[in-house]
């Protein structure tokens, strides 16, 4: 088993260049199958989910080259429309390819998508949206065959602003005849990045970032160059990490307008947060008492920062609570923080943080990406040494984690334990 060994108790101070956003890179790479000609994506995060998506694109017959943070994709000679099952299981984002493959090939073959086990994660909203454009689903041997040779633009109202469903329908709609309108669409900034890319390739999409997106189908899309937006969740993770250890941090490649929620509550707790174009400086001392947060779709409090916020509050907060409204299995990190001495309990959909505590280093296990990040934060804030097992979850979404933490003065090394 592989893990990180962390020596805590030192303030993290310094500068971090935030990487490209995982949750923008994945739908953008999926969208490249809509184009003919070469795409050059820069600022692509070096994470295992990107490696999985690259494998899928190659499996579909695209020519793909990956050199550090630059990925080029040419889908001109794509030959396949079905995603190999072993790749589907690796991550949820493979489901985005359904819409893109429908637009490109008129059909898509997918299996139930994988991803972090943070909840049931159904895809009914995706399916309903694709069906309303004329696609037909057929389940066979555990696979879903989606046929839609003649998709028609239509008006679709999502029952919930699902990020993935919004992106999937956007991609399918580029291949539909006529205009598609998505109402009650997700508003995440990653969706705006997707719109920017598709329009740069010759598409015509408007409204991303609002609750209503309009896609004009039938445009022939050519490859283009696109720099992926900074990862707001990674930025929030490092901001909590530094302040939680009593340090300070200068975040580069970070759009402050994407971080309004965490910045607002840290400022409210007395920390000094200075936002400038594409950078944030966070420092000072503060404490949060009697605060409550509820996760919600953007621009609400991001569920992807819930575990990291709980770890931060375990040390820097008192009598606070977080209500998780998006993923019902988001709480697995809590029992590991309790092992380290955190005064935390789970009550229904709520995490309740009592007194702030000095955490003690322990052996803990990551069970999903963001929970794993929270445990690394806890190890850096704790006294003594912490080991965080199952680094594979963390490598799905954090690029060059050890290097960035060491640059901030943190002590972290990866180890591999021989199986007995
Ligand atoms: C995206 O997941 C992100 N992943 C998640 O980030 C993020 O937590 C989530 O959006 C919410 O912001 C990527 O972008 C690759 P949803 P997605 O569809 O698209 C329910 C991370 O750690 N739902 O908005 O799967 C679903 O069960 C990951 O980076 C349906 O009921 O999220 C959940 O309760 C984790 N039916 C809620 O909607 C559907 O058809 C939010 O899901 C689809 C979703």
Short mmCIF file of C-alpha atoms and ligand atoms in Angstrom, two decimals:
data_model
loop_
_atom_site.label_atom_id
_atom_site.label_comp_id
_atom_site.label_asym_id
_atom_site.label_seq_id
_atom_site.Cartn_x
_atom_site.Cartn_y
_atom_site.Cartn_z
CA UNK A 1 0.00 0.00 0.00
CA UNK A 2 1.26 3.51 -0.76
CA UNK A 3 0.95 6.53 1.51
CA UNK A 4 2.24 9.95 2.54
CA UNK A 5 4.26 10.44 5.74
CA UNK A 6 3.78 13.95 7.12
CA UNK A 7 5.52 15.71 9.98
CA UNK A 8 3.18 18.41 11.24
CA UNK A 9 3.26 21.41 13.51
CA UNK A 10 5.11 23.89 11.30
CA UNK A 11 3.48 26.95 9.66
CA UNK A 12 3.37 26.71 5.87
CA UNK A 13 4.58 29.88 4.19
CA UNK A 14 5.28 30.81 0.60
CA UNK A 15 3.98 30.82 -2.94
CA UNK A 16 2.02 28.18 -4.88
CA UNK A 17 1.35 28.17 -8.62
CA UNK A 18 -2.12 26.61 -8.81
CA UNK A 19 -2.49 24.05 -11.60
CA UNK A 20 -5.18 23.84 -14.25
CA UNK A 21 -8.59 22.74 -13.02
CA UNK A 22 -9.28 18.98 -13.06
CA UNK A 23 -13.00 19.65 -13.49
CA UNK A 24 -12.36 21.84 -16.51
CA UNK A 25 -9.63 19.69 -18.11
CA UNK A 26 -11.75 16.52 -18.16
CA UNK A 27 -14.81 17.87 -20.03
CA UNK A 28 -12.50 19.91 -22.33
CA UNK A 29 -10.53 16.80 -23.31
CA UNK A 30 -13.82 14.97 -23.86
CA UNK A 31 -15.06 17.85 -26.03
CA UNK A 32 -12.02 17.56 -28.31
CA UNK A 33 -13.66 14.53 -30.01
CA UNK A 34 -16.12 17.03 -31.52
CA UNK A 35 -13.34 18.68 -33.54
CA UNK A 36 -11.30 17.99 -36.65
CA UNK A 37 -7.70 19.15 -36.55
CA UNK A 38 -5.19 19.60 -33.74
CA UNK A 39 -6.09 20.91 -30.27
CA UNK A 40 -3.37 22.13 -27.93
CA UNK A 41 -4.43 22.27 -24.28
CA UNK A 42 -2.00 24.05 -21.93
CA UNK A 43 -1.96 24.22 -18.11
CA UNK A 44 -3.36 20.67 -18.01
CA UNK A 45 -3.00 19.30 -14.44
CA UNK A 46 -0.62 16.33 -14.10
CA UNK A 47 -3.11 14.02 -12.37
CA UNK A 48 -4.23 10.44 -12.87
CA UNK A 49 -7.73 11.39 -14.02
CA UNK A 50 -6.15 13.21 -16.98
CA UNK A 51 -4.05 10.11 -17.70
CA UNK A 52 -7.26 8.05 -17.71
CA UNK A 53 -8.97 10.47 -20.11
CA UNK A 54 -5.90 10.40 -22.40
CA UNK A 55 -6.10 6.58 -22.44
CA UNK A 56 -9.79 6.75 -23.39
CA UNK A 57 -9.15 9.24 -26.21
CA UNK A 58 -6.36 7.01 -27.57
CA UNK A 59 -8.72 4.00 -27.26
CA UNK A 60 -11.22 5.90 -29.45
CA UNK A 61 -8.57 6.34 -32.13
CA UNK A 62 -7.61 9.96 -31.44
CA UNK A 63 -3.96 10.90 -31.74
CA UNK A 64 -2.89 12.26 -28.36
CA UNK A 65 0.45 13.53 -27.11
CA UNK A 66 1.05 14.54 -23.47
CA UNK A 67 4.15 16.48 -22.46
CA UNK A 68 4.01 17.66 -18.79
CA UNK A 69 1.14 20.24 -18.70
CA UNK A 70 0.53 20.32 -22.46
CA UNK A 71 -1.79 17.84 -24.18
CA UNK A 72 -2.40 17.84 -27.93
CA UNK A 73 -5.40 15.94 -29.32
CA UNK A 74 -6.30 15.38 -32.96
CA UNK A 75 -9.64 13.54 -33.30
CA UNK A 76 -9.74 13.80 -37.13
CA UNK A 77 -9.25 10.06 -37.60
CA UNK A 78 -11.23 8.87 -34.57
CA UNK A 79 -12.42 5.34 -35.31
CA UNK A 80 -14.34 4.17 -32.22
CA UNK A 81 -17.56 5.16 -30.45
CA UNK A 82 -17.49 2.89 -27.44
CA UNK A 83 -15.45 3.44 -24.31
CA UNK A 84 -13.63 0.33 -23.05
CA UNK A 85 -15.23 -0.73 -19.76
CA UNK A 86 -12.00 -0.76 -17.78
CA UNK A 87 -11.55 2.91 -18.55
CA UNK A 88 -15.17 3.84 -17.73
CA UNK A 89 -14.75 2.48 -14.22
CA UNK A 90 -11.66 4.60 -13.56
CA UNK A 91 -13.49 7.88 -13.34
CA UNK A 92 -16.86 9.49 -13.59
CA UNK A 93 -15.85 12.03 -16.18
CA UNK A 94 -15.93 9.33 -18.86
CA UNK A 95 -19.70 9.87 -18.85
CA UNK A 96 -19.11 13.31 -20.45
CA UNK A 97 -17.95 11.46 -23.51
CA UNK A 98 -21.49 10.15 -24.11
CA UNK A 99 -22.70 13.55 -25.32
CA UNK A 100 -19.54 14.19 -27.32
CA UNK A 101 -19.63 10.74 -28.99
CA UNK A 102 -23.32 11.15 -29.81
CA UNK A 103 -22.55 14.44 -31.54
CA UNK A 104 -19.57 12.97 -33.36
CA UNK A 105 -20.68 9.42 -34.21
CA UNK A 106 -24.43 9.39 -33.67
CA UNK A 107 -23.99 6.79 -30.98
CA UNK A 108 -22.12 6.09 -27.73
CA UNK A 109 -21.57 2.95 -25.67
CA UNK A 110 -20.86 3.55 -21.98
CA UNK A 111 -20.99 1.56 -18.76
CA UNK A 112 -21.94 2.92 -15.35
CA UNK A 113 -19.36 5.63 -14.65
CA UNK A 114 -16.81 5.24 -11.84
CA UNK A 115 -15.31 8.04 -9.76
CA UNK A 116 -14.96 8.68 -6.02
CA UNK A 117 -17.46 6.76 -3.90
CA UNK A 118 -19.08 9.86 -2.40
CA UNK A 119 -22.61 8.88 -3.16
CA UNK A 120 -24.95 7.05 -5.55
CA UNK A 121 -24.12 9.43 -8.41
CA UNK A 122 -26.93 8.51 -10.81
CA UNK A 123 -26.95 9.77 -14.40
CA UNK A 124 -30.73 10.08 -14.90
CA UNK A 125 -30.51 13.84 -15.61
CA UNK A 126 -27.89 13.17 -18.31
CA UNK A 127 -30.06 10.48 -19.90
CA UNK A 128 -33.28 12.54 -19.76
CA UNK A 129 -31.54 15.45 -21.45
CA UNK A 130 -30.07 13.32 -24.25
CA UNK A 131 -33.41 11.53 -24.78
CA UNK A 132 -35.22 14.85 -25.16
CA UNK A 133 -32.92 15.57 -28.12
CA UNK A 134 -34.02 12.29 -29.70
CA UNK A 135 -31.38 9.88 -28.41
CA UNK A 136 -32.56 6.37 -27.54
CA UNK A 137 -31.02 4.25 -24.73
CA UNK A 138 -30.67 0.52 -24.72
CA UNK A 139 -29.20 -1.47 -21.82
CA UNK A 140 -27.33 -4.60 -22.85
CA UNK A 141 -24.88 -6.74 -20.78
CA UNK A 142 -24.33 -3.97 -18.23
CA UNK A 143 -23.55 -1.42 -20.91
CA UNK A 144 -25.66 1.47 -22.11
CA UNK A 145 -25.94 1.88 -25.85
CA UNK A 146 -27.08 5.38 -26.73
CA UNK A 147 -28.17 5.96 -30.30
CA UNK A 148 -28.91 9.39 -31.69
CA UNK A 149 -28.04 9.78 -35.35
CA UNK A 150 -30.33 12.75 -35.81
CA UNK A 151 -30.34 14.79 -32.59
CA UNK A 152 -32.73 17.72 -32.63
CA UNK A 153 -32.23 20.93 -30.69
CA UNK A 154 -34.88 21.47 -28.01
CA UNK A 155 -35.56 23.19 -24.68
CA UNK A 156 -34.44 21.16 -21.65
CA UNK A 157 -35.11 22.08 -18.05
CA UNK A 158 -32.86 20.23 -15.60
CA UNK A 159 -34.57 19.04 -12.41
CA UNK A 160 -31.27 19.84 -10.64
CA UNK A 161 -28.31 21.94 -11.91
CA UNK A 162 -26.07 18.91 -12.45
CA UNK A 163 -22.56 19.93 -13.59
CA UNK A 164 -21.93 16.79 -15.59
CA UNK A 165 -25.38 16.69 -17.14
CA UNK A 166 -25.08 20.35 -18.19
CA UNK A 167 -21.73 19.62 -19.85
CA UNK A 168 -22.91 16.40 -21.46
CA UNK A 169 -25.98 18.05 -22.98
CA UNK A 170 -23.88 21.01 -24.18
CA UNK A 171 -21.56 18.63 -26.03
CA UNK A 172 -24.39 16.59 -27.56
CA UNK A 173 -26.23 19.78 -28.58
CA UNK A 174 -23.26 20.94 -30.70
CA UNK A 175 -24.10 18.00 -32.99
CA UNK A 176 -27.87 18.53 -32.96
CA UNK A 177 -29.88 20.23 -35.70
CA UNK A 178 -31.08 23.63 -34.50
CA UNK A 179 -30.83 25.35 -31.13
CA UNK A 180 -30.86 23.69 -27.70
CA UNK A 181 -31.64 25.67 -24.55
CA UNK A 182 -30.69 24.26 -21.14
CA UNK A 183 -32.66 25.84 -18.30
CA UNK A 184 -31.66 25.48 -14.64
CA UNK A 185 -28.16 24.63 -15.91
CA UNK A 186 -25.19 24.40 -13.53
CA UNK A 187 -23.27 27.69 -13.20
CA UNK A 188 -19.79 26.40 -12.32
CA UNK A 189 -16.85 28.37 -13.83
CA UNK A 190 -15.60 25.14 -15.45
CA UNK A 191 -18.70 25.26 -17.67
CA UNK A 192 -17.75 28.76 -18.81
CA UNK A 193 -14.30 27.40 -19.71
CA UNK A 194 -15.97 24.68 -21.80
CA UNK A 195 -18.12 27.26 -23.59
CA UNK A 196 -15.02 29.39 -24.31
CA UNK A 197 -13.21 26.39 -25.83
CA UNK A 198 -16.10 25.25 -28.04
CA UNK A 199 -16.68 28.80 -29.32
CA UNK A 200 -12.96 29.09 -30.08
CA UNK A 201 -13.32 25.91 -32.17
CA UNK A 202 -16.12 27.54 -34.20
CA UNK A 203 -19.14 26.64 -32.08
CA UNK A 204 -21.81 29.04 -30.88
CA UNK A 205 -22.75 28.71 -27.19
CA UNK A 206 -23.89 31.47 -24.86
CA UNK A 207 -25.08 31.80 -21.27
CA UNK A 208 -22.57 29.56 -19.43
CA UNK A 209 -22.27 30.79 -15.84
CA UNK A 210 -25.92 31.83 -15.81
CA UNK A 211 -28.80 29.40 -15.27
CA UNK A 212 -29.63 29.31 -18.97
CA UNK A 213 -27.34 28.10 -21.76
CA UNK A 214 -28.09 28.28 -25.48
CA UNK A 215 -26.25 26.03 -27.96
CA UNK A 216 -26.51 26.41 -31.72
CA UNK A 217 -25.87 22.99 -33.27
CA UNK A 218 -24.49 21.91 -36.63
CA UNK A 219 -21.32 24.00 -36.60
CA UNK A 220 -18.22 22.28 -37.98
CA UNK A 221 -15.64 22.49 -35.19
CA UNK A 222 -11.91 22.70 -35.81
CA UNK A 223 -9.10 22.24 -33.30
CA UNK A 224 -7.73 25.23 -31.39
CA UNK A 225 -5.38 26.17 -28.54
CA UNK A 226 -6.82 26.57 -25.06
CA UNK A 227 -5.29 27.27 -21.66
CA UNK A 228 -7.24 25.59 -18.87
CA UNK A 229 -8.54 27.79 -16.05
CA UNK A 230 -6.93 27.58 -12.58
CA UNK A 231 -8.29 25.00 -10.16
CA UNK A 232 -10.42 26.84 -7.59
CA UNK A 233 -10.71 23.72 -5.40
CA UNK A 234 -6.96 23.19 -5.31
CA UNK A 235 -6.55 26.91 -4.49
CA UNK A 236 -9.05 26.64 -1.62
CA UNK A 237 -7.30 23.52 -0.34
CA UNK A 238 -3.90 25.26 -0.15
CA UNK A 239 -5.42 28.39 1.37
CA UNK A 240 -6.94 26.36 4.23
CA UNK A 241 -3.74 24.31 4.50
CA UNK A 242 -1.53 27.37 5.02
CA UNK A 243 -3.88 29.27 7.35
CA UNK A 244 -4.69 26.10 9.29
CA UNK A 245 -0.99 25.73 10.16
CA UNK A 246 -0.80 29.39 11.21
CA UNK A 247 1.14 30.34 8.10
CA UNK A 248 0.54 32.47 5.03
CA UNK A 249 0.33 31.84 1.29
CA UNK A 250 0.52 33.62 -2.07
CA UNK A 251 -1.65 31.77 -4.60
CA UNK A 252 -0.88 32.32 -8.30
CA UNK A 253 -3.10 31.36 -11.26
CA UNK A 254 -6.17 31.77 -9.04
CA UNK A 255 -9.27 33.71 -10.11
CA UNK A 256 -10.58 35.45 -6.92
CA UNK A 257 -14.13 35.67 -8.32
CA UNK A 258 -14.22 31.84 -8.26
CA UNK A 259 -13.31 31.83 -4.57
CA UNK A 260 -15.87 34.26 -3.15
CA UNK A 261 -17.40 31.87 -0.67
CA UNK A 262 -14.25 30.62 1.13
CA UNK A 263 -12.65 34.08 0.96
CA UNK A 264 -15.73 35.68 2.50
CA UNK A 265 -15.85 33.35 5.48
CA UNK A 266 -12.12 33.53 6.16
CA UNK A 267 -12.29 37.33 6.11
CA UNK A 268 -15.26 37.09 8.48
CA UNK A 269 -13.13 35.00 10.84
CA UNK A 270 -10.45 37.70 10.96
CA UNK A 271 -7.85 36.42 8.48
CA UNK A 272 -6.28 38.90 6.04
CA UNK A 273 -7.15 37.94 2.46
CA UNK A 274 -5.98 40.18 -0.40
CA UNK A 275 -7.37 39.46 -3.87
CA UNK A 276 -5.76 40.83 -7.01
CA UNK A 277 -6.06 39.82 -10.64
CA UNK A 278 -5.31 36.09 -10.81
CA UNK A 279 -3.68 35.97 -7.34
CA UNK A 280 -4.75 35.74 -3.69
CA UNK A 281 -2.63 36.44 -0.58
CA UNK A 282 -3.92 34.87 2.64
CA UNK A 283 -2.32 35.44 6.05
CA UNK A 284 -2.90 36.49 9.66
CA UNK A 285 -4.67 34.82 12.53
CA UNK A 286 -8.32 34.36 13.07
CA UNK A 287 -10.91 31.96 14.38
CA UNK A 288 -14.41 31.00 13.38
CA UNK A 289 -16.99 30.53 16.11
CA UNK A 290 -20.62 29.49 15.79
CA UNK A 291 -20.53 29.41 11.94
CA UNK A 292 -22.66 27.15 9.79
CA UNK A 293 -22.20 26.31 6.13
CA UNK A 294 -24.36 24.41 3.66
CA UNK A 295 -22.90 22.95 0.48
CA UNK A 296 -24.75 24.02 -2.65
CA UNK A 297 -24.28 24.31 -6.42
CA UNK A 298 -22.05 27.21 -7.54
CA UNK A 299 -21.89 30.02 -6.48
CA UNK A 300 -22.77 28.36 -3.14
CA UNK A 301 -20.29 26.68 -0.79
CA UNK A 302 -18.56 23.99 -2.91
CA UNK A 303 -19.02 20.39 -1.76
CA UNK A 304 -15.47 19.78 -3.03
CA UNK A 305 -14.17 22.01 -0.22
CA UNK A 306 -16.33 20.46 2.52
CA UNK A 307 -13.75 17.97 3.94
CA UNK A 308 -10.94 20.54 3.84
CA UNK A 309 -13.15 23.12 5.61
CA UNK A 310 -14.01 20.59 8.32
CA UNK A 311 -10.31 19.83 8.91
CA UNK A 312 -9.60 23.57 9.07
CA UNK A 313 -12.45 24.18 11.54
CA UNK A 314 -11.35 21.23 13.69
CA UNK A 315 -8.27 23.31 14.57
CA UNK A 316 -9.30 26.92 13.88
CA UNK A 317 -13.03 26.90 14.58
CA UNK A 318 -15.43 26.26 17.44
CA UNK A 319 -19.10 25.24 17.56
CA UNK A 320 -19.41 25.24 13.76
CA UNK A 321 -21.35 22.97 11.42
CA UNK A 322 -21.34 21.98 7.76
CA UNK A 323 -24.47 20.63 6.10
CA UNK A 324 -23.71 18.41 3.07
CA UNK A 325 -26.51 18.68 0.53
CA UNK A 326 -24.89 17.19 -2.57
CA UNK A 327 -23.11 13.90 -1.88
CA UNK A 328 -24.49 11.64 0.81
CA UNK A 329 -21.23 9.74 1.35
CA UNK A 330 -18.98 12.79 1.68
CA UNK A 331 -18.34 12.17 5.40
CA UNK A 332 -15.83 9.30 5.32
CA UNK A 333 -12.93 11.62 6.29
CA UNK A 334 -14.59 12.49 9.63
CA UNK A 335 -13.81 9.21 11.43
CA UNK A 336 -10.14 9.65 10.46
CA UNK A 337 -10.03 13.20 11.85
CA UNK A 338 -11.63 11.91 15.07
CA UNK A 339 -8.75 9.40 15.36
CA UNK A 340 -6.43 12.45 15.35
CA UNK A 341 -8.35 14.04 18.21
CA UNK A 342 -10.80 16.27 16.37
CA UNK A 343 -13.99 17.13 18.27
CA UNK A 344 -16.34 16.20 15.39
CA UNK A 345 -19.59 14.32 15.15
CA UNK A 346 -21.90 13.48 12.27
CA UNK A 347 -25.60 14.11 12.73
CA UNK A 348 -27.71 13.29 9.65
CA UNK A 349 -26.43 15.49 6.81
CA UNK A 350 -24.41 17.63 9.21
CA UNK A 351 -20.83 17.62 10.46
CA UNK A 352 -20.71 19.30 13.85
CA UNK A 353 -17.35 20.67 15.01
CA UNK A 354 -17.26 21.33 18.78
CA UNK A 355 -14.15 22.69 20.45
CA UNK A 356 -11.04 23.46 18.44
CA UNK A 357 -8.34 20.95 19.23
CA UNK A 358 -4.65 20.34 18.79
CA UNK A 359 -4.58 17.29 16.54
CA UNK A 360 -2.15 14.39 17.10
CA UNK A 361 -0.38 12.55 14.31
CA UNK A 362 -1.94 9.13 13.57
CA UNK A 363 -2.17 6.49 10.83
CA UNK A 364 -5.21 7.39 8.73
CA UNK A 365 -6.65 6.30 5.37
CA UNK A 366 -7.93 8.34 2.44
CA UNK A 367 -11.13 6.95 0.94
CA UNK A 368 -11.79 9.62 -1.69
CA UNK A 369 -10.04 12.57 -3.31
CA UNK A 370 -11.17 15.53 -1.20
CA UNK A 371 -11.30 13.54 2.05
CA UNK A 372 -7.70 12.56 1.38
CA UNK A 373 -6.72 16.19 0.90
CA UNK A 374 -8.36 17.01 4.24
CA UNK A 375 -6.30 14.31 5.98
CA UNK A 376 -3.08 15.70 4.52
CA UNK A 377 -4.08 19.14 5.83
CA UNK A 378 -4.79 17.60 9.25
CA UNK A 379 -1.35 15.92 9.23
CA UNK A 380 0.33 19.25 8.53
CA UNK A 381 -1.62 20.94 11.33
CA UNK A 382 -1.12 18.08 13.82
CA UNK A 383 1.69 17.54 16.28
CA UNK A 384 3.91 14.60 15.44
CA UNK A 385 3.84 12.31 12.41
CA UNK A 386 0.79 11.30 10.38
CA UNK A 387 0.62 8.70 7.64
CA UNK A 388 -2.16 9.01 5.06
CA UNK A 389 -2.77 5.74 3.18
CA UNK A 390 -4.25 5.28 -0.33
CA UNK A 391 -2.47 8.13 -2.08
CA UNK A 392 -4.04 6.95 -5.36
CA UNK A 393 -7.23 8.83 -4.46
CA UNK A 394 -5.30 12.05 -3.87
CA UNK A 395 -3.28 11.73 -7.07
CA UNK A 396 -6.55 11.78 -9.01
CA UNK A 397 -6.90 15.49 -8.42
CA UNK A 398 -3.80 17.15 -6.93
CA UNK A 399 -0.88 17.79 -9.27
CA UNK A 400 2.67 17.79 -7.80
CA UNK A 401 1.29 17.82 -4.25
CA UNK A 402 4.51 16.90 -2.41
CA UNK A 403 6.54 19.46 -4.38
CA UNK A 404 4.06 22.25 -3.60
CA UNK A 405 3.85 21.39 0.11
CA UNK A 406 7.65 21.19 0.41
CA UNK A 407 7.96 24.59 -1.28
CA UNK A 408 5.76 25.90 1.54
CA UNK A 409 8.09 24.37 4.14
CA UNK A 410 5.95 21.32 4.89
CA UNK A 411 7.48 17.89 5.53
CA UNK A 412 5.85 15.21 3.35
CA UNK A 413 7.24 12.09 1.71
CA UNK A 414 5.56 9.28 -0.15
CA UNK A 415 6.26 5.69 0.93
CA UNK A 416 5.30 2.34 -0.53
CA UNK A 417 4.58 -0.44 1.95
CA UNK A 418 5.32 -3.94 0.62
CA UNK A 419 2.14 -6.03 0.90
CA UNK A 420 2.80 -8.80 3.54
C1 LIG B 1 -18.98 17.39 -10.75
O1 LIG B 1 -19.44 16.08 -10.51
C2 LIG B 1 -17.54 17.41 -10.28
N1 LIG B 1 -16.75 16.46 -11.05
C3 LIG B 1 -17.49 17.03 -8.79
O2 LIG B 1 -16.13 17.12 -8.37
C4 LIG B 1 -18.32 18.05 -8.00
O3 LIG B 1 -18.33 17.67 -6.64
C5 LIG B 1 -19.75 18.07 -8.55
O4 LIG B 1 -19.72 18.35 -9.97
C6 LIG B 1 -20.60 19.12 -7.87
O5 LIG B 1 -20.01 20.36 -8.01
C7 LIG B 1 -16.32 16.83 -12.29
O6 LIG B 1 -16.60 17.91 -12.76
C8 LIG B 1 -15.48 15.83 -13.01
P1 LIG B 1 -23.36 16.70 -10.35
P2 LIG B 1 -20.86 15.59 -11.12
O7 LIG B 1 -23.89 16.00 -11.54
O8 LIG B 1 -21.03 16.16 -12.48
C9 LIG B 1 -27.03 14.36 -8.47
C10 LIG B 1 -14.17 16.36 -7.30
O9 LIG B 1 -13.86 16.03 -6.16
N2 LIG B 1 -27.27 13.89 -9.85
O10 LIG B 1 -23.47 18.17 -10.26
O11 LIG B 1 -20.95 14.14 -10.95
C11 LIG B 1 -25.82 13.67 -7.85
O12 LIG B 1 -26.21 12.44 -7.29
C12 LIG B 1 -15.49 15.91 -7.90
O13 LIG B 1 -13.46 17.09 -8.05
C13 LIG B 1 -28.43 13.18 -10.13
O14 LIG B 1 -29.26 12.94 -9.26
O15 LIG B 1 -21.85 16.31 -10.11
C14 LIG B 1 -25.37 14.66 -6.82
O16 LIG B 1 -26.18 14.51 -5.66
C15 LIG B 1 -16.34 15.13 -6.91
N3 LIG B 1 -28.63 12.75 -11.39
C16 LIG B 1 -25.71 16.01 -7.44
O17 LIG B 1 -26.65 15.74 -8.49
C17 LIG B 1 -27.73 13.00 -12.40
O18 LIG B 1 -28.00 12.59 -13.57
C18 LIG B 1 -24.51 16.74 -8.01
O19 LIG B 1 -24.03 16.00 -9.07
C19 LIG B 1 -26.56 13.72 -12.10
C20 LIG B 1 -26.36 14.17 -10.81
#
